Amino acid sequence: MELFAYLEREKGICLNPQQQEAVLAPERNILLLAVPGSGKTTVLVARMAHLLLNRGADSRRMLTLTFSRETARDMGSRFATLFGELCPVLPRFSTIHSFCLSVLRFYAEALNRPMLQLVGKSQKTQILREIYRKQNEEFLNEDNLEILERLIGYVKNMMLTREQIGQENFEISGFAEIFTAYEEWKRAGRWMDYDDMLTLTLEIFRKCPGIRKAVQGRYDYIQVDEAQDTSLVQHCILRILAEKSRVFMVGDEDQSIYAFRGAYPQALLEFPEVYEQPRVIKMEQNYRSNRDIVSAANRFIQQNRNRYPKEMFCENEREGSIQVLPLQDFSGQYTQTLREILACPPDERIAVLYKNNESAVPMMDLLLRQSIPFYVKEHRLTYFSSSLIRDLTCYIRLAADLQDTEAFGQIYYKMGYSRFVNQVVQDQAGKYPDLFACIESLTSVPDFLRKRAAEYRGKLKRLLRLPPAEAIDVICHQLNYQKYIESRMSDGYTRISAYQKLNTAKILAAGLKDPLEFLRRMEELEQAIQERSGMDPSAQVTLSTLHSSKGMEFDRVILLDCLESVLPSSEAEKESLQGNTALMESEVRLFYVGVTRAKSRLVLFRSDRMNGAPAAASGFIRQLVQGSALPDGNLYGKRVRHSRFGIGRIQKQEGDLLTVYFGNYGVKQLAAELCFREKKLELLDPLEKEKENPHGRIKNR
């Protein structure tokens, strides 16, 4: 049948030439690169219909793999809406985890072996806490639990060997030992987790040729959605399936934002070399956003080096804009966002996007106070249960009641006291006017610790008379907590994460009269967020992390936390300055995803202050609005001056990566965009006489 005529006549859908090419492409294995808003889902299901209706394909021998169960349901619904009348037997839409689980069941039945049990989330949490406590002799807090679970998934999905795990510098102390103990526990109890579904399936395919051949024989056509989010182990499984099937892979390496989970966008770049009879097709027309947003986003993403060349364009003449609003202080981004929401017409959908979940809490606070309905996309409410917030709570509780042994037991070592002191306090506190009097009575304790007890008592008494934001500063700087935070930086308690939580607490404290009112508001807010979060997906306002926003679109997008060291991260900046651009490219992609969610209006904020302290607006803002900081033209052979290495000559330019010779400093690889933007590198006048480098003369090489 004439598929395109049917879609236009019956469904009002007119496919452009690039989309039609993707639907009809006859090659065995196809990679479709689809820019944001290019209609990839419509094309994917249209190609399936073409195969079924015009190529005689059997829907039972067709498999479509998606990134999530929600996407699988939506794509199945989309196919049924467009082609259900013509194709009454729907193809299979599945997550890759669900597909792998079916392979494991088939394996168990074929070999008459018992199926491994799937470990539940609470059970997994419990065993990880036990293993962590044995390894590090301390409690596993919520922050580090999330990091630990992510790292385990990353190791599995990237198929790291024990040797590679031992060489990695992970965020969790003793991670290699914890991972080994967790794997041994699963093996002893015949357990598996979700990541094991993938690794075990790959192992079965490699070791059991009969099972491999039987599974391969089930499918003639395999479609893969959001291929840029597929991990290395998943790509290995797909390559095996492709030996006997035709693969249609849809993705965009520019939108790969899950590297921390093991996403392997490099597989898309390797596609022409890995798959038989390959073809790469591009869909570059954006139907979502207006011209200003599309042009800026297209220009911004081109600074990345590891990508296919694409020129995103649109024919959308709809009015719209990118606005960068100045603020006296970054803490004002929430009240300004509220103004934007209140000024928005009721028929427009708004998204407030942020990198870290804690950034959403002050926004939720304002929306709840204004009785504005909102929807939270995949929010993990860990802010209130984080160890830092619990600690602040305990300091205030102790200030309110100097006999609160429970609060003291949570923070004694953060105040510089030993386990022995805590034990004595817990046993004898009732015999003294307050806990610090008990400490003062201990003759076995050094004099400076007894003296500190008197100082702490006085500071805690004064704490309750201070505005809450000032009280938080006293806790940090006068009650030893800052020192504790600094000591925990190497164990997942990163500087940026800690300070973000503290800044959020100060923002929530603004306008409250005292620490006790702050305590009550935190309790009320936690309960209110738990009751309201995720309740109404149709609400005008959506709050979402940048990662969770992918696949969504909104009339207006407000992007929070456009701060240096947050977006991009300080680690990405550090690595990039040393020539390692992988993290920076990942941050660029994340920002790009956020920008391209907007249809008509994008709002960003800039300031040079955060809660009164010096701060810097993200360089991404300038790159988005003004373009690259790089000098015009080819930089090969040009002379430059570096703030550290002195005068050098550029030997090679590959995308954003410069190779520069600096005399006695030798050859360095530098991230061009960041170095020029941060004034680390400047281009020298070619007519200027070459001067002696203090560490060696530049030679013509």
PDB file of C-alpha atoms in Angstrom, residues 30 115 132 134 181 203 205 216 262 267 289-290 296 303 330 346 381 414 418-419 432 475 479 531 549 564 611 641 699:
ATOM      1  CA  ILE A  30      20.425   1.145   9.625  1.00  0.00           C
ATOM      2  CA  MET A 115      15.739 -19.741  37.760  1.00  0.00           C
ATOM      3  CA  TYR A 132      29.420  -1.173  53.596  1.00  0.00           C
ATOM      4  CA  LYS A 134      31.704  -4.124  57.575  1.00  0.00           C
ATOM      5  CA  ALA A 181      31.288  -9.032  48.588  1.00  0.00           C
ATOM      6  CA  GLU A 203      27.223 -14.911  28.985  1.00  0.00           C
ATOM      7  CA  PHE A 205      24.813 -16.173  24.227  1.00  0.00           C
ATOM      8  CA  GLN A 216      18.398 -15.369  17.059  1.00  0.00           C
ATOM      9  CA  GLY A 262      27.163   3.112  31.607  1.00  0.00           C
ATOM     10  CA  ALA A 267      28.704   2.453  19.709  1.00  0.00           C
ATOM     11  CA  SER A 289      11.325  24.607  18.675  1.00  0.00           C
ATOM     12  CA  ASN A 290      11.372  28.012  17.045  1.00  0.00           C
ATOM     13  CA  ALA A 296      21.465  28.521  19.182  1.00  0.00           C
ATOM     14  CA  GLN A 303      31.747  22.369  19.991  1.00  0.00           C
ATOM     15  CA  PHE A 330      21.552  33.329  42.289  1.00  0.00           C
ATOM     16  CA  PRO A 346      -2.857  29.180  31.282  1.00  0.00           C
ATOM     17  CA  LEU A 381      13.187  12.871  47.695  1.00  0.00           C
ATOM     18  CA  LYS A 414      31.393  15.775  63.909  1.00  0.00           C
ATOM     19  CA  SER A 418      35.294  10.362  70.594  1.00  0.00           C
ATOM     20  CA  ARG A 419      33.085   7.293  70.816  1.00  0.00           C
ATOM     21  CA  TYR A 432      24.128  16.588  85.049  1.00  0.00           C
ATOM     22  CA  ILE A 475      27.050  25.438  62.825  1.00  0.00           C
ATOM     23  CA  LEU A 479      30.731  24.188  65.770  1.00  0.00           C
ATOM     24  CA  GLU A 531       1.970  14.107  49.376  1.00  0.00           C
ATOM     25  CA  SER A 549      13.376  15.653  30.915  1.00  0.00           C
ATOM     26  CA  GLU A 564      30.181  27.238  36.982  1.00  0.00           C
ATOM     27  CA  ASN A 611      23.863  33.531  49.016  1.00  0.00           C
ATOM     28  CA  ARG A 641      50.432  32.294  25.182  1.00  0.00           C
ATOM     29  CA  LYS A 699      61.209  25.629  18.028  1.00  0.00           C
TER      30      LYS A 699
END
